[in-house]
Coordinates of C-alpha atoms and ligand atoms in Angstrom, one line a residue:
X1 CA 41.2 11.7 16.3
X2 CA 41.8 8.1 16.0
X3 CA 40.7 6.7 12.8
X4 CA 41.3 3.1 12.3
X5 CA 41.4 2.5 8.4
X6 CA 41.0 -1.5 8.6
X7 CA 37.8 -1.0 10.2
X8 CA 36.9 1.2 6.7
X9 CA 38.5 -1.7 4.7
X10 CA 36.8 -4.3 6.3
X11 CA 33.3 -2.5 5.9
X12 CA 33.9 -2.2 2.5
X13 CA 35.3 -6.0 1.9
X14 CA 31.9 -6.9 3.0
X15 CA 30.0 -4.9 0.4
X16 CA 28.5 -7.2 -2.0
X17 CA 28.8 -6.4 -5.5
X18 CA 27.9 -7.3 -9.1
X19 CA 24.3 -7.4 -8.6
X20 CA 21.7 -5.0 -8.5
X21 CA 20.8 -4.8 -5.1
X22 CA 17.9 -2.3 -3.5
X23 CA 16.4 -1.7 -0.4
X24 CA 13.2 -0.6 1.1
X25 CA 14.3 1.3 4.3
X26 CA 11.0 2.1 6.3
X27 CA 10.5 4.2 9.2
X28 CA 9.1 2.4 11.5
X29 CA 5.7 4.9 12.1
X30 CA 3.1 2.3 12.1
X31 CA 1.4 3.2 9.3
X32 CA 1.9 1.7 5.7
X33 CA 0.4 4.5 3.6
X34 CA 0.0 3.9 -0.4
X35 CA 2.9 5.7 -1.0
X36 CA 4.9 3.9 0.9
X37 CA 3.6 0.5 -0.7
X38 CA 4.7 1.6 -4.0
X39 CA 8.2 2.5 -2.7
X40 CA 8.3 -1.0 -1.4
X41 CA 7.0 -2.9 -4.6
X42 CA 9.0 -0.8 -7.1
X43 CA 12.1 -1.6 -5.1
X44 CA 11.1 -5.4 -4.9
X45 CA 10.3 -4.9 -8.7
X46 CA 13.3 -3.9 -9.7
X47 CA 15.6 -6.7 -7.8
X48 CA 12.8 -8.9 -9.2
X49 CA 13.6 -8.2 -12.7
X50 CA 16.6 -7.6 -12.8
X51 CA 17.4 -10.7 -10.6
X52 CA 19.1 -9.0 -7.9
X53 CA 18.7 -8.8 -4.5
X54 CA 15.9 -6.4 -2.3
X55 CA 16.4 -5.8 1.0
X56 CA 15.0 -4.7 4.2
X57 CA 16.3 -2.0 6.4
X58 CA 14.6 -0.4 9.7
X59 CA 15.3 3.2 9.8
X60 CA 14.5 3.7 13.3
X61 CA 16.8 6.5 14.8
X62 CA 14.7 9.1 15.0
X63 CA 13.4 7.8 18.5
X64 CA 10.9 10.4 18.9
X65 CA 8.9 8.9 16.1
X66 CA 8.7 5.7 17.4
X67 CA 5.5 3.4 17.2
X68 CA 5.1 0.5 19.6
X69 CA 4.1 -2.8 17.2
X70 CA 4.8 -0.6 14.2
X71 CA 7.8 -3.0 12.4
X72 CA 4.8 -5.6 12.5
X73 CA 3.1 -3.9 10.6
X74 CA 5.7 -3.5 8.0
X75 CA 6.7 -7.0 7.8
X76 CA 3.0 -8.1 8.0
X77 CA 2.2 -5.7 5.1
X78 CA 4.9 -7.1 3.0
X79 CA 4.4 -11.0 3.6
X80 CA 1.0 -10.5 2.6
X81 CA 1.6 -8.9 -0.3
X82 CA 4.7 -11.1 -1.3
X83 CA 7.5 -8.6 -1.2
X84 CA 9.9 -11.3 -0.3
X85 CA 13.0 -10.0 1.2
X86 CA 16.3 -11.5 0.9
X87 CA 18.4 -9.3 3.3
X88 CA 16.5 -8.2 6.8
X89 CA 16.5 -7.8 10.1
X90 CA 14.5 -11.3 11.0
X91 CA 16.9 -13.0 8.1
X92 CA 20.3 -11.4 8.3
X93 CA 22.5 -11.0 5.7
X94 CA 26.2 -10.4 4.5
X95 CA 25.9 -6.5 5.5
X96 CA 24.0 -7.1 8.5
X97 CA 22.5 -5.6 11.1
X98 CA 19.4 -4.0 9.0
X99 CA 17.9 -2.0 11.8
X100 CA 19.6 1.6 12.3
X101 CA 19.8 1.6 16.1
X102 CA 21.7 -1.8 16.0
X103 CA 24.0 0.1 13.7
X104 CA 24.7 3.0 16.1
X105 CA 28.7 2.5 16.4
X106 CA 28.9 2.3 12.7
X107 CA 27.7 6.2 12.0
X108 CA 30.1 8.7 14.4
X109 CA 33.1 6.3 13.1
X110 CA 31.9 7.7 9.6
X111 CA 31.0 11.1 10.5
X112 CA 34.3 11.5 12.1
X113 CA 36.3 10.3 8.8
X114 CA 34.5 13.0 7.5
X115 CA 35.7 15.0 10.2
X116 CA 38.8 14.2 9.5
X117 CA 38.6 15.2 5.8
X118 CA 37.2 18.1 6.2
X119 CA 33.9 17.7 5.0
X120 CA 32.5 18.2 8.3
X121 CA 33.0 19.6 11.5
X122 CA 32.0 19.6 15.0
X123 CA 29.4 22.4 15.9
X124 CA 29.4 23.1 19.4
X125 CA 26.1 25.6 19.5
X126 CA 23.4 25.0 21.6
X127 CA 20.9 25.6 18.8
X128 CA 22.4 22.8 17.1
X129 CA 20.6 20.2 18.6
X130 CA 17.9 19.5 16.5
X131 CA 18.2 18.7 12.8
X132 CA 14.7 21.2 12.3
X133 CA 16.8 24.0 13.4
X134 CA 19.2 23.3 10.5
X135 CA 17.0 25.5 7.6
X136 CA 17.5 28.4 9.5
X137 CA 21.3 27.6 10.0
X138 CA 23.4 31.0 8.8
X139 CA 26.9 29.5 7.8
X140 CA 28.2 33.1 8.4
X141 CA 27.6 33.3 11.6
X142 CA 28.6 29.8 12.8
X143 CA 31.8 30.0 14.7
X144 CA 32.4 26.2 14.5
X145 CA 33.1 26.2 10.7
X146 CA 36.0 27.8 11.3
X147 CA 36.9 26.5 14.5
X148 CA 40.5 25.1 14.2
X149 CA 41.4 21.2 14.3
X150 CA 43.2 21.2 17.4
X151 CA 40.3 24.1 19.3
X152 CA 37.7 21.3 17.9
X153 CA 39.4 18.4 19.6
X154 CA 40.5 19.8 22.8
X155 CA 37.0 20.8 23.4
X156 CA 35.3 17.2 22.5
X157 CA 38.3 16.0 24.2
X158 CA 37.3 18.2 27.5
X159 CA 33.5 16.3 27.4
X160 CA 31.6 19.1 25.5
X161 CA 28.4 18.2 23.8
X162 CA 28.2 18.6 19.8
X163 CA 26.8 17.6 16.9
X164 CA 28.5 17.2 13.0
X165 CA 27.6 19.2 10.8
X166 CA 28.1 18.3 6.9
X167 CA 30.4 20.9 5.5
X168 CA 28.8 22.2 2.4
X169 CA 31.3 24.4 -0.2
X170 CA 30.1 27.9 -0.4
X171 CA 30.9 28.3 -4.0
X172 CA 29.8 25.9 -7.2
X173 CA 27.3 24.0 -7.8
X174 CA 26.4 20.4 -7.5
X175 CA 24.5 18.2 -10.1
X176 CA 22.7 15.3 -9.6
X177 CA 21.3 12.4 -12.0
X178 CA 17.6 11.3 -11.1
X179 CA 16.4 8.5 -13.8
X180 CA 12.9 10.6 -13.9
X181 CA 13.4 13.6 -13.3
X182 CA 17.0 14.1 -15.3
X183 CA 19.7 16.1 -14.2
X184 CA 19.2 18.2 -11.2
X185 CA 21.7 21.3 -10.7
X186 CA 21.8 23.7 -7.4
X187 CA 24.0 26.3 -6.0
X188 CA 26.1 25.2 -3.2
X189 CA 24.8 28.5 -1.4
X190 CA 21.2 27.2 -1.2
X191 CA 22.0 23.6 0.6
X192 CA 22.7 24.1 4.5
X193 CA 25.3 22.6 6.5
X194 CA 22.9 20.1 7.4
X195 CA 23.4 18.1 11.1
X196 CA 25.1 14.2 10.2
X197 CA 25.8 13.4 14.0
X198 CA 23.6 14.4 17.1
X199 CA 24.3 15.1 20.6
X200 CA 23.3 11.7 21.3
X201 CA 25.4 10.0 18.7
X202 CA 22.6 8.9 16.6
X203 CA 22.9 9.8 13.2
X204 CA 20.1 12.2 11.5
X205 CA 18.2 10.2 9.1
X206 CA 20.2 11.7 5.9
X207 CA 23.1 10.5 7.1
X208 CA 22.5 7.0 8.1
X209 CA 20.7 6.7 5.0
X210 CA 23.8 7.3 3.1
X211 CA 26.3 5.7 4.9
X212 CA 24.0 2.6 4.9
X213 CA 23.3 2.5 1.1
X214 CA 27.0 2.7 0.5
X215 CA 27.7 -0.3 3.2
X216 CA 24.9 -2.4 1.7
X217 CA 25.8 -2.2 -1.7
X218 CA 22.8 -0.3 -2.6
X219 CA 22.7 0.4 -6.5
X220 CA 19.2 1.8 -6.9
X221 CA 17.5 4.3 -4.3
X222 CA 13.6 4.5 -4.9
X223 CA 12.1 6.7 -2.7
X224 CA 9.3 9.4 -2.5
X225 CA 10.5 12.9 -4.3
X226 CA 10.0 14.6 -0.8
X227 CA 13.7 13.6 -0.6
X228 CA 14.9 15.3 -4.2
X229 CA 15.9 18.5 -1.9
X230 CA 18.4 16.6 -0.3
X231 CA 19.7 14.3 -3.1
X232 CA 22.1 17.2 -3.7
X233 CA 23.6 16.9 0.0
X234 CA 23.7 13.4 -0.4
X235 CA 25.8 13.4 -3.5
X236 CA 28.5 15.6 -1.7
X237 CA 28.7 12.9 1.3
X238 CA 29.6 10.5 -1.2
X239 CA 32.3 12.3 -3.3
X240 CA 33.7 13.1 0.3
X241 CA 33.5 9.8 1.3
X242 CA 34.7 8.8 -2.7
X243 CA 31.9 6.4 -2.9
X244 CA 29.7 5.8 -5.9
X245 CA 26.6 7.2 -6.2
X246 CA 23.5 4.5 -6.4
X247 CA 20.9 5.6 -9.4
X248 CA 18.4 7.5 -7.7
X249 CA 14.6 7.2 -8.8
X250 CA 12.7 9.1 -7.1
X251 CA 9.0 8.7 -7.3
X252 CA 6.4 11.6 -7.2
X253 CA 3.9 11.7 -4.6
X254 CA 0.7 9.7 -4.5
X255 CA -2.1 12.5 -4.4
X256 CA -5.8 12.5 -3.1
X257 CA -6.6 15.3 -5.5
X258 CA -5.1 17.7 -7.6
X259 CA -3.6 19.7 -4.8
X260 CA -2.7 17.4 -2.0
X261 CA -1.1 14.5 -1.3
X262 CA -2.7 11.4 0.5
X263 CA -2.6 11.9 4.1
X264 CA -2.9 10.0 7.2
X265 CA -3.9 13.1 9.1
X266 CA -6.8 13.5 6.2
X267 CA -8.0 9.9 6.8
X268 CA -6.8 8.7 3.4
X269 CA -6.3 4.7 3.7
X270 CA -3.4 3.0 4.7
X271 CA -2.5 -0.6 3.0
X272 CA -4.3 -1.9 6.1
X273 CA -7.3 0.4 5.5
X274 CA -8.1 -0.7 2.2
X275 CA -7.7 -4.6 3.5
X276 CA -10.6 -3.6 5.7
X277 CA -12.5 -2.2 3.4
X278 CA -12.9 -5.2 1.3
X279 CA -9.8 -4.8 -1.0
X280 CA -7.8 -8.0 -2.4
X281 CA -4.2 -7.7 -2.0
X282 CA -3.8 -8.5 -5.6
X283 CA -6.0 -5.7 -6.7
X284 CA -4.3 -3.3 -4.8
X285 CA -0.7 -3.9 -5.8
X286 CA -1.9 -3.8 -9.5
X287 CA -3.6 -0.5 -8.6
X288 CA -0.4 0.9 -7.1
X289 CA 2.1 -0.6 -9.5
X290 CA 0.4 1.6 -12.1
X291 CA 0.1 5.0 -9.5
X292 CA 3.8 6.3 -11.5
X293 CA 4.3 3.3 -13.6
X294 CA 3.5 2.6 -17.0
X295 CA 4.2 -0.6 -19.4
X296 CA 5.9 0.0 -22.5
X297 CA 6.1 -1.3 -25.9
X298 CA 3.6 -4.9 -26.4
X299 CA 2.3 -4.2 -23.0
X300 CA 1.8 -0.8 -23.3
X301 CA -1.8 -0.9 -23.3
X302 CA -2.3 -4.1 -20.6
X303 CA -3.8 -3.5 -17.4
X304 CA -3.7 -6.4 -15.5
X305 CA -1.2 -8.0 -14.1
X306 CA 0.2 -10.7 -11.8
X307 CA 3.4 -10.0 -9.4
X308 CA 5.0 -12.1 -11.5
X309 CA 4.2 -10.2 -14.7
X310 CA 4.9 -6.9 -13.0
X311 CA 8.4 -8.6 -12.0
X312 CA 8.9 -9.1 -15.9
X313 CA 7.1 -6.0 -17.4
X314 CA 8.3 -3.6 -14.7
X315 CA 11.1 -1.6 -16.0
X316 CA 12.7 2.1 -14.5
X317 CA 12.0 4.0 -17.3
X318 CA 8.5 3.3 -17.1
X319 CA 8.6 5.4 -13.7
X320 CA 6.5 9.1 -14.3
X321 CA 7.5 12.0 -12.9
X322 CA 4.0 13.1 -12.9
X323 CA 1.9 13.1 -9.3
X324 CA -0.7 10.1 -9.5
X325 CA -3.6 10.7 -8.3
X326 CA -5.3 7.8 -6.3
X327 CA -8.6 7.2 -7.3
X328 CA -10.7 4.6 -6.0
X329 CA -13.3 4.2 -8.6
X330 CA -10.6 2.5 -10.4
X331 CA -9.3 0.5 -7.6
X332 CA -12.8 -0.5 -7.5
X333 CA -12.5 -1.4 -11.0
X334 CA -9.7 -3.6 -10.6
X335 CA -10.9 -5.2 -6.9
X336 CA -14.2 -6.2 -9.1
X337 CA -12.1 -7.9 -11.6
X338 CA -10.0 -9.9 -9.6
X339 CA -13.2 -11.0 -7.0
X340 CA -14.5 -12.1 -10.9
X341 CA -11.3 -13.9 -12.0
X342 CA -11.1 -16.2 -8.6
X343 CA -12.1 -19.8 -9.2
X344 CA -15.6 -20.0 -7.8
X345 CA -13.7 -21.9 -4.5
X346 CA -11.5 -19.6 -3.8
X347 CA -14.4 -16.5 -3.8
X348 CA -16.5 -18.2 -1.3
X349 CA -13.6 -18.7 0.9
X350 CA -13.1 -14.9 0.7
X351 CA -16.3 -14.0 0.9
X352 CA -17.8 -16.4 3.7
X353 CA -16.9 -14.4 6.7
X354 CA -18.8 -11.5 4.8
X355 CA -21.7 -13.7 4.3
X356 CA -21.8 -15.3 8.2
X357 CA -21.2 -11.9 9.6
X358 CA -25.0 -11.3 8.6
X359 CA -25.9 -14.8 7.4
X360 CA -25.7 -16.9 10.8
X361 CA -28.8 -20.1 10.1
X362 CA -26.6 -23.0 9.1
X363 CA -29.3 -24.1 6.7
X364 CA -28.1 -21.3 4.1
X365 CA -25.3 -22.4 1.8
X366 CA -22.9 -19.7 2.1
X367 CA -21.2 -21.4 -0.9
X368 CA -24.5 -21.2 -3.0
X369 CA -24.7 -17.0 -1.9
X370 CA -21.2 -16.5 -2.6
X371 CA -22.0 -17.8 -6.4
X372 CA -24.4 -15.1 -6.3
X373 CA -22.0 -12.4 -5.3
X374 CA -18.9 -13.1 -7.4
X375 CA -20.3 -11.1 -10.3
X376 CA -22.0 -8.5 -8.2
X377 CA -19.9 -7.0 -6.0
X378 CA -16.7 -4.5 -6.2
X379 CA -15.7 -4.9 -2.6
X380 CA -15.9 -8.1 -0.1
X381 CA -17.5 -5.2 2.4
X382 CA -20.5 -4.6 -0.2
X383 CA -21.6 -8.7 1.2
X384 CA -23.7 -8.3 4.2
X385 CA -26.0 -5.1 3.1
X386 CA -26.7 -7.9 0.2
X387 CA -27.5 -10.8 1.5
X388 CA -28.8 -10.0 5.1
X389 CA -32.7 -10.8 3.1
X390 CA -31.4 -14.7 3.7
X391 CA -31.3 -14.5 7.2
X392 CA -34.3 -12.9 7.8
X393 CA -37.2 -11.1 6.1
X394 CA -36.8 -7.5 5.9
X395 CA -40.0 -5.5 6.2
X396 CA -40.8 -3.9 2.7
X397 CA -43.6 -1.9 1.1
X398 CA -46.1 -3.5 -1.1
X399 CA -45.7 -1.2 -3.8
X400 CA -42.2 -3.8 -4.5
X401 CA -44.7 -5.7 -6.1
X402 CA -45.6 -2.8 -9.2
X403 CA -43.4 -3.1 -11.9
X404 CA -43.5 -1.8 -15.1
X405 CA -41.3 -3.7 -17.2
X406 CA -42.2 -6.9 -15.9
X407 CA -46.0 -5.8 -15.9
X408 CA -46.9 -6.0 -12.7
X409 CA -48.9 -4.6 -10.3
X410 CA -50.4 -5.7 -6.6
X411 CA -53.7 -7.5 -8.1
X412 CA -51.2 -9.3 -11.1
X413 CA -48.7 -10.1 -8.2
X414 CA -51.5 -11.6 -5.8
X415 CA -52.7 -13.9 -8.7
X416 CA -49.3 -14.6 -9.6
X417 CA -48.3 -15.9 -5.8
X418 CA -51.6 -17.1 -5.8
X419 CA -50.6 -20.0 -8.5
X420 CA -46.8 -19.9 -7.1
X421 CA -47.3 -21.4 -3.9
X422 CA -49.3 -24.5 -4.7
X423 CA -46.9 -25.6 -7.4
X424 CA -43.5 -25.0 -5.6
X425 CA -45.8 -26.5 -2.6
X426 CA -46.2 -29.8 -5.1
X427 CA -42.5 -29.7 -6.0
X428 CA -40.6 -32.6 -4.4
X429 CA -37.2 -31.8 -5.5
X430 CA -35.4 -28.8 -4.4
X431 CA -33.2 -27.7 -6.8
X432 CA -32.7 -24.7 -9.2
X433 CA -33.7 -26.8 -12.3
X434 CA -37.0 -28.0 -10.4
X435 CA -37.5 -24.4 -9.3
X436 CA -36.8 -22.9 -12.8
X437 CA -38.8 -25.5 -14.7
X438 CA -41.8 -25.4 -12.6
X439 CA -42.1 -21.5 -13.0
X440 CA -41.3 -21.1 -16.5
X441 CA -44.2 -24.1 -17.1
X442 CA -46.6 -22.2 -14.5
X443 CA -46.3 -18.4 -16.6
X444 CA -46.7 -20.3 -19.9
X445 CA -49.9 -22.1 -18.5
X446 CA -50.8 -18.7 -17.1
X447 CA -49.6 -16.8 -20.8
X448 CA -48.2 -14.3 -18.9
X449 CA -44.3 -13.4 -19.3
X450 CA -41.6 -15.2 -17.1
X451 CA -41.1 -11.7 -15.8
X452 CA -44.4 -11.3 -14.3
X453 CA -44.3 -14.2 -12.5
X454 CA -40.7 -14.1 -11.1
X455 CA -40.7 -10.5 -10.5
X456 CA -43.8 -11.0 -7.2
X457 CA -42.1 -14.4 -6.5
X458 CA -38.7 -12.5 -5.8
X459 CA -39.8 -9.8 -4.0
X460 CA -41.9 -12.0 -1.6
X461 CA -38.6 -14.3 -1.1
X462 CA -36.5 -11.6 -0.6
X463 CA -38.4 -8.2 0.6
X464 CA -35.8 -6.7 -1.5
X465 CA -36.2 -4.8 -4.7
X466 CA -32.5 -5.5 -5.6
X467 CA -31.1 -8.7 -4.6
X468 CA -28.2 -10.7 -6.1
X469 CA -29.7 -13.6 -8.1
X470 CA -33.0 -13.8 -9.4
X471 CA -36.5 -15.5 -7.7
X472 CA -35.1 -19.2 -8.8
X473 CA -31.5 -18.7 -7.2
X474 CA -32.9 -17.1 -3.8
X475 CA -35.8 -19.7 -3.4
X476 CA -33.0 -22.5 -3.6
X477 CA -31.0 -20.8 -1.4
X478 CA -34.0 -20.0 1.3
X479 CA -35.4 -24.2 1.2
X480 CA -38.7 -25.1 0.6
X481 CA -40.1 -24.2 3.8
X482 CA -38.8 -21.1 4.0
X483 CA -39.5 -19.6 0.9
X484 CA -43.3 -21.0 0.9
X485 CA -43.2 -19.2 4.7
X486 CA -41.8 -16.1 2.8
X487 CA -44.5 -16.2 -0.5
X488 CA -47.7 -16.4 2.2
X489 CA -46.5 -13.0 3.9
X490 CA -46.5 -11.5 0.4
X491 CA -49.8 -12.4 -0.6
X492 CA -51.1 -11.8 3.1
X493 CA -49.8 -8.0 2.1
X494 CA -51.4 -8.2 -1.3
X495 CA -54.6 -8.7 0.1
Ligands
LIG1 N1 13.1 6.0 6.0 C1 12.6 6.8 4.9 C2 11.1 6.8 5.0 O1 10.5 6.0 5.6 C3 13.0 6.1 3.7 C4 13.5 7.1 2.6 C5 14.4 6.3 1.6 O2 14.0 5.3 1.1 O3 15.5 6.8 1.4 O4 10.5 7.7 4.4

């Protein structure tokens, strides 16, 4: 076997070093689900604070997986949110390429050095092919483990398809440091000779992932605790290799319930999802920086934060070992208070293409229905089902009008409109303080209390029990015309 030993040295002279440096490696599925989002920001986190560097790797050689458009998705996901990378695939970098396939030649030169110390072998079985098959793999039995040096060669040498397989000690045991869930001991006996190297040269995903954390300089591996099962393997590829092991934090699952974990196949939202369902990006990276993280110390008990603040709070130890459970009351909790926290500007920006979806007569001030909203609403989606009254009188019943607490009732409501109409009719300004002034002066002329005036004056405007704003707000909004239109229907019904 040829192994060239400057092409090892000059791999490893291009390792940078001194810095923290971590990577989110996604595969490229087309799907961003919430746990992977919070692998991504704790990683960026992390190189954040500690002023390192965070890069991004493609881990696309499991070709069967393959989604058409789905790296878009990945790097439109974390532009938006503002996980900034500063080593990727569209950016190079010192330890470039950052997509596996593009790193093909790099992984059978490394398997073989393995090869060649032993610590794997070539396996020549037909049921080798696929790295599934691998759980079932009985050491025992394999006649390749054995298979001498020279028997090996000769038949690779002679064309014969094989894979290589990671040779795992049959006695001992092998310990590995995780920084949440502490020292983690197995028996060799358990872990399988697990496939590095395919028939087709690519490398399985454990082994690329290795070899490429090592050749990027990679000092802390986040990723989902799905892979704690194989940290073990990994730690024995790098003694092998005499590499040192990256601190490994590895992050419990993000749960739908108790029992199980979010799923795409149970319909559970992707980062995308929420974005369609009226969730700021803001809101959900707080939200998810807090699914397995918790402040410490002066912050301990702070909920809120910027990406900037997380970048200086966030620290490793805060990471749980206990499964979150994602729970969308309280992402609704935070979505609300970041809508509420937006300059009033900046909401009806957001909110406007909710508004028009439902809203379409140009004479409504979507800015004016937006300052409505920004206190009401938990989600952007919530909009149209609110404000669709402004566009066009929905048909309601007449028993709108009763109300107790405001001490109405359909005769109190047709006297009420019935004094309404002439004075907004003799109002020549059109503004809320016109609006506001005239009723208020019309129920004190009446004696009756604001309430039962507003309350019939509303319900006519709007044909809506609930509606956000009150009778002075949605007249504005509505015009002159329009609202006096809106008040005659009423007391046509209250007749
Ligand atoms: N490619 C793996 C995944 O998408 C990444 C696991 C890791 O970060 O080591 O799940």
């Amino acid at each position: 076997m040829n192994i060239d030993p400057r092409y090892f040295e000059e791999m490893e002279a291009r390792i940078p070093k001194g810095k923290v440096r971590t990577r989110f490696a996604p595969s490229p599925t087309g799907y961003m689900h919430v746990g992977n989002l919070r692998t991504a920001l704790y990683t960026w986190l992390i190189a954040r604070h500690y002023d390192g560097t965070f890069i991004l790797r493609i881990e696309d050689t499991d070709q069967a997986r393959q989604v058409e458009g789905a790296t878009d998705v990945i790097y439109r996901t974390m532009t938006e949110c503002g996980l900034t990378h500063d080593e990727g695939p569209d950016i190079g970098g010192p330890v470039a390429p950052y997509i596996q396939t593009e790193r093909r030649d790099t992984y059978p030169r490394y398997a073989k050095l393995l090869v060649s110390k032993g610590a794997a072998y070539r396996c020549f079985c037909e049921k080798c092919e696929s790295e599934e098959d691998s759980g079932d793999f009985d050491r025992g039995d394999d006649p390749c483990r054995d298979m001498s040096a020279e028997e090996s060669q000769a038949r690779a040498d002679a064309g014969e398809p094989y894979v290589i397989r990671q040779r795992i000690p049959h006695e001992g045991t092998t310990t590995f440091h995780d920084v949440s869930f502490g020292d983690i001991t197995v028996e060799n006996k358990t872990l399988d000779d697990q496939v590095l190297l395919k028939r087709d040269g690519l490398p399985t995903y454990n082994f690329a992932n290795v070899v490429d954390d090592h050749l990027m300089g990679i000092t802390h591996v986040v990723r989902g605790s799905e892979y704690l099962s194989s940290a073990p393997k990994y730690n024995l590829l790098y003694e092998a290799f005499g590499w040192e092991i990256p601190t490994y934090v590895h992050c419990s699952p993000v749960m739908r319930d108790q029992h199980n974990k979010m799923s795409k196949r149970h319909g559970d939202p992707s980062y995308e999802d929420l974005k369609a369902q009226g969730y700021l990006t803001d809101a959900i990276l707080n939200y998810v920086a807090l699914l397995g993280w918790a402040p410490k110390g002066e912050k301990a008990e702070q909920e809120f934060f910027t990406l900037a603040q997380l970048a200086e709070a966030f620290d490793i130890a805060g990471i749980s070992k206990s499964p979150a459970i994602f729970d969308i009351e309280k992402l609704n909790y935070f979505n609300a208070n970041y809508l509420r926290a937006m300059t009033p500007e900046a909401f009806a920006k957001a909110a406007e293409p909710y508004i028009r979806s439902v809203v379409k007569n140009p004479a409504i001030d979507a800015a004016a229905v937006a300052a409505l909203l920004q206190a009401r609403c938990e989600k952007l989606t919530e909009i149209p089902e609110k404000v669709d009254f402004f566009e066009a009188l929905p048909e309601y019943e007449t028993d709108f009008f009763t109300n107790k607490k405001s001490k109405t009732n359909p005769e109190v409501s047709q006297s009420m409109l019935e004094a309404a109409i002439p004075m907004l009719e003799g109002l020549s300004d059109w503004t809320v303080d016109a609006i506001h002034d005239g009723l208020i002066d019309l129920a004190a002329k009446l004696e009756v209390k604001n309430a039962t005036l507003m309350w019939p004056v509303r319900i006519a405007a709007a044909g809506r029990l609930v509606t956000p704003g009150g009778a002075v707000e949605i007249c504005h909004i509505l015009g002159q015309e329009e609202t006096l239109r809106r008040l005659r229907l009423g007391l046509d019904k209250l007749k």
